[in-house]
CSV table of C-alpha atoms in Angstrom, one decimal:
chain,number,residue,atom,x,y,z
A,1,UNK,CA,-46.9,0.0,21.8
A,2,UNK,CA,-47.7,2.5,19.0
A,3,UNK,CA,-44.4,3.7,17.2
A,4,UNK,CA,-43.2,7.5,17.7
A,5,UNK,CA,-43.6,9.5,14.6
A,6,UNK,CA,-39.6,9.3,13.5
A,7,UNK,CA,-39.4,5.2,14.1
A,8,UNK,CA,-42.7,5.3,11.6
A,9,UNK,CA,-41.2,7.5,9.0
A,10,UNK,CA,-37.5,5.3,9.0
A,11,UNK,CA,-40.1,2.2,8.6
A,12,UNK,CA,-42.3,4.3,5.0
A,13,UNK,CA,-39.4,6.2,3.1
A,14,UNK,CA,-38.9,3.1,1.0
A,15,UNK,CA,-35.5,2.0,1.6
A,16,UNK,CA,-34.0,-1.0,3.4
A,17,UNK,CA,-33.2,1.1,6.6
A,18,UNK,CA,-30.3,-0.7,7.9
A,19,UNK,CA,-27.3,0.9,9.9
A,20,UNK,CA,-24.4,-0.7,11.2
A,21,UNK,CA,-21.3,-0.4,14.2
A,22,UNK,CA,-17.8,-2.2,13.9
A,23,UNK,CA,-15.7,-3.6,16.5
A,24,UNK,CA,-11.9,-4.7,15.6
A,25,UNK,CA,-10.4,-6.8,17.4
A,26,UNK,CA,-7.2,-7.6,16.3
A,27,UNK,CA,-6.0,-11.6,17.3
A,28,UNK,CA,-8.1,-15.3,17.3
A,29,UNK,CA,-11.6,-15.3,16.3
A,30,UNK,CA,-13.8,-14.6,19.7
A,31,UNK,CA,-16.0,-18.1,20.8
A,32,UNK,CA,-19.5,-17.6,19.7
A,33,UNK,CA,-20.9,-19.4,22.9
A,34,UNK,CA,-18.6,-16.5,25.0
A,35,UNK,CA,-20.4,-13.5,22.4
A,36,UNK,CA,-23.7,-15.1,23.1
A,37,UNK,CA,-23.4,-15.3,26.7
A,38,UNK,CA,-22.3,-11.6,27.1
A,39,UNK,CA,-25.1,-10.3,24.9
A,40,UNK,CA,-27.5,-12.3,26.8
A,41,UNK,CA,-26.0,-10.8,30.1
A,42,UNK,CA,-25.7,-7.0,28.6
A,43,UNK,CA,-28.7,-6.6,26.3
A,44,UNK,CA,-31.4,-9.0,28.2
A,45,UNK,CA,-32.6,-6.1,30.2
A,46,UNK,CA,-32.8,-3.5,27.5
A,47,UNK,CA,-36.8,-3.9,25.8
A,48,UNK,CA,-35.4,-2.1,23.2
A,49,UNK,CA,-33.7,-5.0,22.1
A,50,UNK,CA,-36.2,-7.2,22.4
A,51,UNK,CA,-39.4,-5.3,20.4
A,52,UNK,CA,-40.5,-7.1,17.7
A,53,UNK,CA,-42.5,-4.9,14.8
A,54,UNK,CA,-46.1,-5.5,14.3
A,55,UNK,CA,-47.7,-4.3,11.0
A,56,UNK,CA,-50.2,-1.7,10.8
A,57,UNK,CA,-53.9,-3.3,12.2
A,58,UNK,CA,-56.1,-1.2,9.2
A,59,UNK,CA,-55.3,1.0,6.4
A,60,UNK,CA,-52.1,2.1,6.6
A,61,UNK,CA,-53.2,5.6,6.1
A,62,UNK,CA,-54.9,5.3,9.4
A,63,UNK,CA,-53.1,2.5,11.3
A,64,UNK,CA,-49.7,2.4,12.0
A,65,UNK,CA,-47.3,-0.2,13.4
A,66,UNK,CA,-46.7,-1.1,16.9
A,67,UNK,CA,-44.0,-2.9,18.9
A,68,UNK,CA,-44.5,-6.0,20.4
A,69,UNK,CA,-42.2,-7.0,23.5
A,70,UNK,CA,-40.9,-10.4,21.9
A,71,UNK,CA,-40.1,-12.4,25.5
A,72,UNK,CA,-37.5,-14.3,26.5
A,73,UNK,CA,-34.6,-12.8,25.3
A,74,UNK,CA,-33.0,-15.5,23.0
A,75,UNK,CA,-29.9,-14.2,21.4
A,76,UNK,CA,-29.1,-17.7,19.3
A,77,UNK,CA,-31.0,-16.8,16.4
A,78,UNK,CA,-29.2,-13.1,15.9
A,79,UNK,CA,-25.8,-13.5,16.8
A,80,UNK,CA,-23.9,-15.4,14.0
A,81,UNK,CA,-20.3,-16.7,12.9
A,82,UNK,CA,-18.8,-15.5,9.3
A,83,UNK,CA,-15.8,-15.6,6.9
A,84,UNK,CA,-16.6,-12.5,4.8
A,85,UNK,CA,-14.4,-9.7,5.2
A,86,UNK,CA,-15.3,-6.8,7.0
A,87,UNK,CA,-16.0,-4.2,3.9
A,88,UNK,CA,-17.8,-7.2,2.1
A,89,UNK,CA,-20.3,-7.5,5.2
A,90,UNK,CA,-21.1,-3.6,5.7
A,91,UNK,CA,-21.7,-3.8,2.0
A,92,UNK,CA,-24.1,-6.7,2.1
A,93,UNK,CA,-25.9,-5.2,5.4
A,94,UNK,CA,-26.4,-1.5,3.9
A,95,UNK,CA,-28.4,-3.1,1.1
A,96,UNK,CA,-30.8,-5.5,2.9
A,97,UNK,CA,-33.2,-5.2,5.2
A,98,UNK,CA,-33.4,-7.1,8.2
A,99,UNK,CA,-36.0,-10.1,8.5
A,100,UNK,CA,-39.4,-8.3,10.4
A,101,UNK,CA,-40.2,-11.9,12.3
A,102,UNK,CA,-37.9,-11.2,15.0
A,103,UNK,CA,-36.3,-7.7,16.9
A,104,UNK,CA,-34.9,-5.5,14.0
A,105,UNK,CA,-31.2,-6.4,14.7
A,106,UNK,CA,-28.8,-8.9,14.0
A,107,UNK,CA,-25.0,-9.5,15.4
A,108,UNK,CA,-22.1,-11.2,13.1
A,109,UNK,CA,-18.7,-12.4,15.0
A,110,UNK,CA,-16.3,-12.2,12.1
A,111,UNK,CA,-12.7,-13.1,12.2
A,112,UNK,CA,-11.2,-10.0,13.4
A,113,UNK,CA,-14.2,-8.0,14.1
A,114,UNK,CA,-17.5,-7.6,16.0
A,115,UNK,CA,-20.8,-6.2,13.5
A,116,UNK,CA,-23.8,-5.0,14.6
A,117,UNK,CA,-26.9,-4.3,12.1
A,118,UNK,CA,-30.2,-2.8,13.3
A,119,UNK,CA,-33.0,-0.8,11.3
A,120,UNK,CA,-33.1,3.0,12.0
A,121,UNK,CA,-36.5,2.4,13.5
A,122,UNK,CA,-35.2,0.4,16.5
A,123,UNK,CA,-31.8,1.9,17.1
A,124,UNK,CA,-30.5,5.6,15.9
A,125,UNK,CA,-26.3,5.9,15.5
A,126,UNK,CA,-25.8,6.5,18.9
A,127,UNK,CA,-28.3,3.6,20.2
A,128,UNK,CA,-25.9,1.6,18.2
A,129,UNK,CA,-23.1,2.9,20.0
A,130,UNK,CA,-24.7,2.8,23.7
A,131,UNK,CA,-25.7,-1.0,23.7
A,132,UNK,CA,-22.1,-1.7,21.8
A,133,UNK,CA,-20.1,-0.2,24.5
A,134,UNK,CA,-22.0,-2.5,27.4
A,135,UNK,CA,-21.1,-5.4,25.5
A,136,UNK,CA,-17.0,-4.2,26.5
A,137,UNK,CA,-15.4,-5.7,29.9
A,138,UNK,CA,-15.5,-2.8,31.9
A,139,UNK,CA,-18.9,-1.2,31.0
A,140,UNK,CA,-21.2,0.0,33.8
A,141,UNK,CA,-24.1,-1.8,34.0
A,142,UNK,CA,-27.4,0.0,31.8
A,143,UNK,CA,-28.9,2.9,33.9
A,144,UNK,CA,-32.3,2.2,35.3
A,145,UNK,CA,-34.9,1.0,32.6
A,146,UNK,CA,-36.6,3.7,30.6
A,147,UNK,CA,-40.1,2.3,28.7
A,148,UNK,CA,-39.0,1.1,25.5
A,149,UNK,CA,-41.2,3.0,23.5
A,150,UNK,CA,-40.8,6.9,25.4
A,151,UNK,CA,-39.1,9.6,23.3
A,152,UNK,CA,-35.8,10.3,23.8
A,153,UNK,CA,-36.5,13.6,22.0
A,154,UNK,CA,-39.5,14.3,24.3
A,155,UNK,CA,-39.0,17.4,26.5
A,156,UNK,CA,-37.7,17.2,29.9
A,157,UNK,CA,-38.3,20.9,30.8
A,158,UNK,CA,-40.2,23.7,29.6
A,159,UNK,CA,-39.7,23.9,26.0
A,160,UNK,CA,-37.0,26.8,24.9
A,161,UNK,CA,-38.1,30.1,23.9
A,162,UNK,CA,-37.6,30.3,20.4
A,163,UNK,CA,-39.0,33.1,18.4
A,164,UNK,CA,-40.9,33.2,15.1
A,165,UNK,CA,-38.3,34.3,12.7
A,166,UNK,CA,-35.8,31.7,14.2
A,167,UNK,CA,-38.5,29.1,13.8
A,168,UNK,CA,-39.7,30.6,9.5
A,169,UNK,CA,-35.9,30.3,9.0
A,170,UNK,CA,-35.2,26.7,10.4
A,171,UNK,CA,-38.0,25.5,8.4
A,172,UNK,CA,-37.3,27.4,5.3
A,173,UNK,CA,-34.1,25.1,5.6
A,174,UNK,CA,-35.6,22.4,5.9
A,175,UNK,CA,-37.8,22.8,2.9
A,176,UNK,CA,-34.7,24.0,0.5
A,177,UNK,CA,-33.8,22.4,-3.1
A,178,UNK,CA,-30.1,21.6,-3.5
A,179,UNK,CA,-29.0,19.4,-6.5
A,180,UNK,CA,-28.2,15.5,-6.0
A,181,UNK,CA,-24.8,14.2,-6.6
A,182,UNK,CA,-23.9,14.1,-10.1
A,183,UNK,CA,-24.3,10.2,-12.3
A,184,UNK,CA,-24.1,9.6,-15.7
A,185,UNK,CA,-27.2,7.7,-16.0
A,186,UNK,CA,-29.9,6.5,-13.9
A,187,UNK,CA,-29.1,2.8,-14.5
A,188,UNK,CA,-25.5,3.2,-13.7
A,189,UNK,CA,-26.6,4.3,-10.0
A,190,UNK,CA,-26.0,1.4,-7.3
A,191,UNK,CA,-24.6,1.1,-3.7
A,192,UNK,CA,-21.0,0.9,-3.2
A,193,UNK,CA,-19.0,1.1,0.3
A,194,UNK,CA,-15.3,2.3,1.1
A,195,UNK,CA,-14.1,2.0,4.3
A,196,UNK,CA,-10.6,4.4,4.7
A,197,UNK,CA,-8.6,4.4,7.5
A,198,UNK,CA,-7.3,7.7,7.9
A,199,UNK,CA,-3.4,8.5,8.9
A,200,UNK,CA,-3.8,9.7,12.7
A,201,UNK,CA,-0.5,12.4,12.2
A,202,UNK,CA,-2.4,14.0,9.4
A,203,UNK,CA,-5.6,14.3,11.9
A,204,UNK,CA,-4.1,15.5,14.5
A,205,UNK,CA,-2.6,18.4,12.7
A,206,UNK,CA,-5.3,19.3,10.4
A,207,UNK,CA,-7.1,19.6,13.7
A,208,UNK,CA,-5.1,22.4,15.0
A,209,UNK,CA,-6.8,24.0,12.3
A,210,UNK,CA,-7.3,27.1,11.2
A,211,UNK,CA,-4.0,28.6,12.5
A,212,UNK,CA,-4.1,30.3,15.5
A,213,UNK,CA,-8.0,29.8,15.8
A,214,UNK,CA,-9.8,27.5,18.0
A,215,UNK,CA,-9.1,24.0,16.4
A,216,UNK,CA,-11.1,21.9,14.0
A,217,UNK,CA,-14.0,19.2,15.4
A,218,UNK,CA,-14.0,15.9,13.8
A,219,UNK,CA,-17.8,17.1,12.3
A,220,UNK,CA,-16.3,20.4,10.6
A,221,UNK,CA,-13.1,18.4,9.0
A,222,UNK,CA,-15.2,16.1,7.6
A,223,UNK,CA,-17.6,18.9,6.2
A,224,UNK,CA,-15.4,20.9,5.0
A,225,UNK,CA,-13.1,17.7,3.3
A,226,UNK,CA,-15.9,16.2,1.6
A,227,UNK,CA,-17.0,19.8,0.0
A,228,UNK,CA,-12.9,20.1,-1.5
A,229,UNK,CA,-13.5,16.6,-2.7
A,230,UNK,CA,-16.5,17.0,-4.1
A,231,UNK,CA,-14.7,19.8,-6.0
A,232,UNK,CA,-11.8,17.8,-7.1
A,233,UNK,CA,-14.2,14.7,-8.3
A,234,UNK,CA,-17.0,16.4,-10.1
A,235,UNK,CA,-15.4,20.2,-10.3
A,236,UNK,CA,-17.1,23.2,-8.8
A,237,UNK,CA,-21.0,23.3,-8.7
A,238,UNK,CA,-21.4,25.3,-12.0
A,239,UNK,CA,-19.8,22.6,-14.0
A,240,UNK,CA,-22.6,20.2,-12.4
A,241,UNK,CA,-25.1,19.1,-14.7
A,242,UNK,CA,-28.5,20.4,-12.7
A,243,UNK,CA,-29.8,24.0,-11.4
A,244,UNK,CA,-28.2,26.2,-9.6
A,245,UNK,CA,-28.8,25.6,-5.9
A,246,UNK,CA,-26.3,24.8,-3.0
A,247,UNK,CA,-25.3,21.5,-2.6
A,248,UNK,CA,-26.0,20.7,1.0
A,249,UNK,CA,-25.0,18.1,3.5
A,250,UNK,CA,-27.3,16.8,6.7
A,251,UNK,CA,-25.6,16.5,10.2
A,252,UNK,CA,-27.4,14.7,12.6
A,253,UNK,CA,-27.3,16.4,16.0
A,254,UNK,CA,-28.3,14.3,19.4
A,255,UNK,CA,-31.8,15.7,21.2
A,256,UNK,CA,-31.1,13.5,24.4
A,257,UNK,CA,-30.5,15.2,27.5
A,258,UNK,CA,-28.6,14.2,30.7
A,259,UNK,CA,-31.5,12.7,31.9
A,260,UNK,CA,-31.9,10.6,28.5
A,261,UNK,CA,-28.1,10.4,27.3
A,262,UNK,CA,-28.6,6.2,27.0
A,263,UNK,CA,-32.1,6.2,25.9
A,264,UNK,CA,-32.7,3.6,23.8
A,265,UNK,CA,-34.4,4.7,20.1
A,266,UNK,CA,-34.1,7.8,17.9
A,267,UNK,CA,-32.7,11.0,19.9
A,268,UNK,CA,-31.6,13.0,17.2
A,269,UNK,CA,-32.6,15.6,14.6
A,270,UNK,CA,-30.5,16.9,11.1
A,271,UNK,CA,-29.3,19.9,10.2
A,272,UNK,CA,-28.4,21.2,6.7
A,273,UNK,CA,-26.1,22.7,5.6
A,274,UNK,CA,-24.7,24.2,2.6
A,275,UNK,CA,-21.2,23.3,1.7
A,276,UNK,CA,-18.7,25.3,0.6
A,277,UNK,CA,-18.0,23.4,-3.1
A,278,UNK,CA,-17.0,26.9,-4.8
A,279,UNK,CA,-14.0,28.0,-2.9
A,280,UNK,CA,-10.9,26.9,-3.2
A,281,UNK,CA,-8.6,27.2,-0.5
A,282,UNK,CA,-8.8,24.2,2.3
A,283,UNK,CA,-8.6,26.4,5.2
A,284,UNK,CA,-10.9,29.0,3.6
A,285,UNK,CA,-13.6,25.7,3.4
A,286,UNK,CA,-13.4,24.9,7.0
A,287,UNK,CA,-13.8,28.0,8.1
A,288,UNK,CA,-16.8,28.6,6.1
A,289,UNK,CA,-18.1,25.3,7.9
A,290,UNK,CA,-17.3,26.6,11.6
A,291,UNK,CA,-19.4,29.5,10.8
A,292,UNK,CA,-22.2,27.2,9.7
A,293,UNK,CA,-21.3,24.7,13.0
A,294,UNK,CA,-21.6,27.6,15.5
A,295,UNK,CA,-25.1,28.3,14.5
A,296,UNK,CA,-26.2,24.8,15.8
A,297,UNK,CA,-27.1,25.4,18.9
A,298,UNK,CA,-29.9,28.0,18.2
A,299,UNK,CA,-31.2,25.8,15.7
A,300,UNK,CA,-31.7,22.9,17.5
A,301,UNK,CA,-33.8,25.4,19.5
A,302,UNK,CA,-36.0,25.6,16.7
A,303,UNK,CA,-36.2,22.4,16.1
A,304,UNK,CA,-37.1,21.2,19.9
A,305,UNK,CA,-40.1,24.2,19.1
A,306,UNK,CA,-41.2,22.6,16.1
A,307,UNK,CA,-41.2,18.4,16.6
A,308,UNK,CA,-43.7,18.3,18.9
A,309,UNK,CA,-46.3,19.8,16.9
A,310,UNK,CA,-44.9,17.5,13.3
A,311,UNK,CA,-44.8,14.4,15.7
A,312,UNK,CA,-48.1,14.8,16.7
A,313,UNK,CA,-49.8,15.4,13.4
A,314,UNK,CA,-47.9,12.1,12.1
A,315,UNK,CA,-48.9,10.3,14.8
A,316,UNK,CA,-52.3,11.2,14.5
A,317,UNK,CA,-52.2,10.3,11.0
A,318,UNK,CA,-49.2,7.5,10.0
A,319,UNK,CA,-48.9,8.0,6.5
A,320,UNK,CA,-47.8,11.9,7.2
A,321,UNK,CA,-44.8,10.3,8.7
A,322,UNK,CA,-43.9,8.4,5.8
A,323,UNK,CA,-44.7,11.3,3.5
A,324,UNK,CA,-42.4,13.9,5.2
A,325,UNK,CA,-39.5,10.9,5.5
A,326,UNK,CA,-40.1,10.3,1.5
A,327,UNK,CA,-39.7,14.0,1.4
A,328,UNK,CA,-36.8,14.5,3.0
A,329,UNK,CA,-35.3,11.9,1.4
A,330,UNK,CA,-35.3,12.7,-2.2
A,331,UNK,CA,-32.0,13.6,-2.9
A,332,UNK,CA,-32.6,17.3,-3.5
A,333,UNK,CA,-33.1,17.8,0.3
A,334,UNK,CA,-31.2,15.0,1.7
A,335,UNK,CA,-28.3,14.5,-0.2
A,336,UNK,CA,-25.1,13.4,2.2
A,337,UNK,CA,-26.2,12.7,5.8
A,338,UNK,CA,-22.3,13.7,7.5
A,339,UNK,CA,-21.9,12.6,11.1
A,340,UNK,CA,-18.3,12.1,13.1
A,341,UNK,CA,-17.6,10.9,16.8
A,342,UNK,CA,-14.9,10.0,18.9
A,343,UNK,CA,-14.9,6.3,20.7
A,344,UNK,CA,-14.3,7.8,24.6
A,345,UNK,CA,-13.7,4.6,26.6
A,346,UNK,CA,-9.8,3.8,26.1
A,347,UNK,CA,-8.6,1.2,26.4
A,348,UNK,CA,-11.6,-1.3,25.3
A,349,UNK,CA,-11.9,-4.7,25.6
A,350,UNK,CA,-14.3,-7.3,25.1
A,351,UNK,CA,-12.8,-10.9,26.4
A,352,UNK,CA,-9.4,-9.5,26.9
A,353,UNK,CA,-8.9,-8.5,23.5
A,354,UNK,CA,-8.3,-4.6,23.2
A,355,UNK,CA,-10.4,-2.8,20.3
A,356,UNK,CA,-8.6,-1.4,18.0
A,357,UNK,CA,-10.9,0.6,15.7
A,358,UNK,CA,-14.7,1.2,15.4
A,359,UNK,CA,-16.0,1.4,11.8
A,360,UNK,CA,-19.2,3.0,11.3
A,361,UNK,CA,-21.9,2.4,8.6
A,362,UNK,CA,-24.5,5.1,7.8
A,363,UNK,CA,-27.9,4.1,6.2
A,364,UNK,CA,-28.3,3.6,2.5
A,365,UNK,CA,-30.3,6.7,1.2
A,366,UNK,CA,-32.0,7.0,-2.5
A,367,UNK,CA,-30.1,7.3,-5.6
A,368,UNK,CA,-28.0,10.5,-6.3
A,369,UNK,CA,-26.7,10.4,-2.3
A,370,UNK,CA,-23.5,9.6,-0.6
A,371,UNK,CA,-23.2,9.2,3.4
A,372,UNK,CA,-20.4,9.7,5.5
A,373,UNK,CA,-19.6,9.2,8.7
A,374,UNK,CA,-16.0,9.7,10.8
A,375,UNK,CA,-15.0,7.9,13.8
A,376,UNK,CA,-11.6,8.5,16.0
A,377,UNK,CA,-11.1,5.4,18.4
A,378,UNK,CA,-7.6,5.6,20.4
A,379,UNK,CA,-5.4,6.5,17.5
A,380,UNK,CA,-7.7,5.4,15.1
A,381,UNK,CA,-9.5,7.4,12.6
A,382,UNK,CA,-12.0,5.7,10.4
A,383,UNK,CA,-14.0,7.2,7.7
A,384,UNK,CA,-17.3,5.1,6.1
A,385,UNK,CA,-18.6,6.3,2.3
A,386,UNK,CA,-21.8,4.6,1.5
A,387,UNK,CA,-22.9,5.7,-1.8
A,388,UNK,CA,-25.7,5.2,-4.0
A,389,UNK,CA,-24.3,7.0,-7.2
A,390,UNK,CA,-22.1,5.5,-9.4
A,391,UNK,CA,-20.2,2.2,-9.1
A,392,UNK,CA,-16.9,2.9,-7.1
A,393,UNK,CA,-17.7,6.5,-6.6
A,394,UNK,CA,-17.6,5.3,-2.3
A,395,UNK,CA,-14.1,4.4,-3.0
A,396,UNK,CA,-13.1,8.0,-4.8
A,397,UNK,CA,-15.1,10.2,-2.6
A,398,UNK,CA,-13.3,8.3,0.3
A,399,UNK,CA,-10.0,9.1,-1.2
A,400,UNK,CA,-10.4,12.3,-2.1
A,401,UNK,CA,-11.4,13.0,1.2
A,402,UNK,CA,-8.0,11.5,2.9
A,403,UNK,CA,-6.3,13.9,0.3
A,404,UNK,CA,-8.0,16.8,1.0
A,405,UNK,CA,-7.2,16.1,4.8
A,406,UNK,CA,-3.8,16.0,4.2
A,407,UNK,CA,-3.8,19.1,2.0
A,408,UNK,CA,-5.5,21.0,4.9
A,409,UNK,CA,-2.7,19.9,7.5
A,410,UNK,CA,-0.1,21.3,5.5
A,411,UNK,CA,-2.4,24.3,4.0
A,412,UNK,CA,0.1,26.2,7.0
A,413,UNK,CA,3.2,25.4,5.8
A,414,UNK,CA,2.8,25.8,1.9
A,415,UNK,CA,1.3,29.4,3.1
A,416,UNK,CA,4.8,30.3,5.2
A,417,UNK,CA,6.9,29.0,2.3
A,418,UNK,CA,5.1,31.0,-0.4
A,419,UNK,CA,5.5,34.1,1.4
């Protein structure tokens, strides 16, 4: 089975490709013959799980790579025991790629958690988070089997009507310079991961968010935050060392449809935005990122009009699809890929045990980049820096971010005492 164009282009952009999804589970270790068995009895049916990458046949200009259906399931050889600490695994997993012999994913029972690893090519954020939640006692069974290698992207109906200008301005988006994130030196760059667990009180209120507006989504807190911190860690953008452009973040937003919804693959496309670095006030920032949020939906539009016509010239010819994902990695396009969800089955439990919190882990992307991504589980918030700037600059963007949340929840009250 011939790759699609995106699974290609996550395989030839260069970097180790490997994304991540945490269970905890607080309480005794969980039996590794039990985890086994339940991954054999939730995931044996899914082909996804079982594809096996095959290497390009010719020139890789000409060829690309193929899936392979690797039958029967055997879940021994991925699902492991450890000792390491949570933070010290998603650090260790971000950086290394996952061995191409057997299917592209790999499942560690730690002490107090559950961690899934698989490379972008087989499983996009919220593949990760579909096969996850069947592994829970109480998950519905998987929906009827889709072929393993369809599009989840692919249209269902009559492609939406989009017009030219809305299409020229998506793309002249897409193609856009920004300016990396600032580092001292180009051999002080390396990976770093923070994982912050956010105060739930502070959440809730800097949700109700601008006052008397609509309220704040998890994606436009976490926009808006990291642009404040960005402003408190490296000061505003004309005290950056490089050009003049916006700094822009990436959100991914989810192509599936009803009929796709657990489709097994990559489902989504990315947006960019421009984040608000220069202005000062908290409120004033997440506002500025609603307005850019509203605009979504219109240009996903765009985007549905425009994939099939890139995925078909990549497929046509592989290297175009590691080309464009080169491209649009460099860190002058790409710089922070920002994505948020909220956990929706409550309670969860896998063997009894109730999760507690589910910790994200966003890919690695080139130096001069920093990925975020927010999750709420229960009463949970958990927030995932993966940076590839300078050493411990995970750790400060995370807590910078926690600050600025908590100057935005009380941005409301410091207004009605001033005046």
């Amino acid at each position: 089975m011939r790759l699609t164009a995106i699974d290609e282009g996550h395989l030839r952009n260069g970097l180790p490709g490997t994304i991540g999804i945490a269970g905890v589970f607080p309480g005794e270790p969980f039996d590794l013959a039990q985890v086994r068995s339940r991954v054999r009895d939730r995931w044996g049916g899914l082909e996804r799980m079982s594809l096996v990458l095959q290497p390009p046949a010719g020139p890789t200009a000409l060829s690309g790579h193929r899936w392979r259906t690797d039958r029967p399931f055997d879940p021994v050889a991925h699902i492991t025991a450890t000792d390491q600490d949570l933070e010290s695994l998603l650090s260790d997993g971000v950086s290394h790629r996952l061995p191409s012999e057997r299917p592209l994913w790999r499942l560690l029972v730690a002490r107090h958690a559950l961690v899934l690893f698989a490379h972008h090519a087989l499983l996009d954020g919220r593949s990760l988070e579909t096969v996850f939640r069947l592994l829970m006692d109480d998950a519905a069974p998987p929906p009827p089997r889709v072929p393993a290698a369809a599009d989840p992207t692919a249209p269902v109906r009559q492609r939406p009507s989009v017009g030219a200008a809305t299409v020229a301005r998506e793309l002249r988006r897409i193609q856009a310079l920004g300016r990396p994130l600032p580092t001292v030196s180009p051999g002080s760059v390396g990976p770093s991961v923070a994982l912050v667990e956010l105060d739930p009180q502070v959440m809730r209120t800097a949700r109700r968010q601008p006052a008397g507006g609509r309220g704040a989504t998890l994606n436009e807190l976490l926009l808006s935050t990291y642009a404040g911190a960005l402003r408190v860690c490296h000061g505003p953008l004309r005290a950056w060392p490089t050009g003049s452009n916006p700094f822009y973040a990436t959100v991914p937003v989810d192509l599936r449809t009803r009929r796709t919804a657990h489709q097994l693959g990559n489902g989504v496309t990315v947006l960019r935005v421009p984040l608000p670095v220069d202005v000062e006030s908290p409120v004033a920032r997440l506002e500025a990122c609603q307005d850019q949020v509203a605009g979504f939906d219109r240009r996903c539009d765009a985007h549905r009009a425009i994939l099939p016509t890139l995925r078909g010239a990549a497929r046509t010819v592989p290297w175009l699809a590691g080309a464009m994902a080169r491209r649009l990695a460099r860190p002058e396009l790409t710089t922070s890929l920002c994505t948020a969800f909220k956990w929706r089955d409550h309670p969860s439990r896998l063997h009894g045990r109730p999760l507690a919190r589910i910790v994200p882990l966003p890919q690695l992307s080139p130096p001069g980049t920093a990925n975020l991504c927010l999750v709420h589980t229960a009463d949970a918030y958990t927030l995932t820096v993966v940076s590839h700037t300078r050493a411990g600059d995970a750790g400060m963007l995370g807590q910078a971010i926690a600050r600025e949340l908590e100057a935005l929840a009380v941005s409301d009250t410091a207004a009605a005492r001033a005046g």
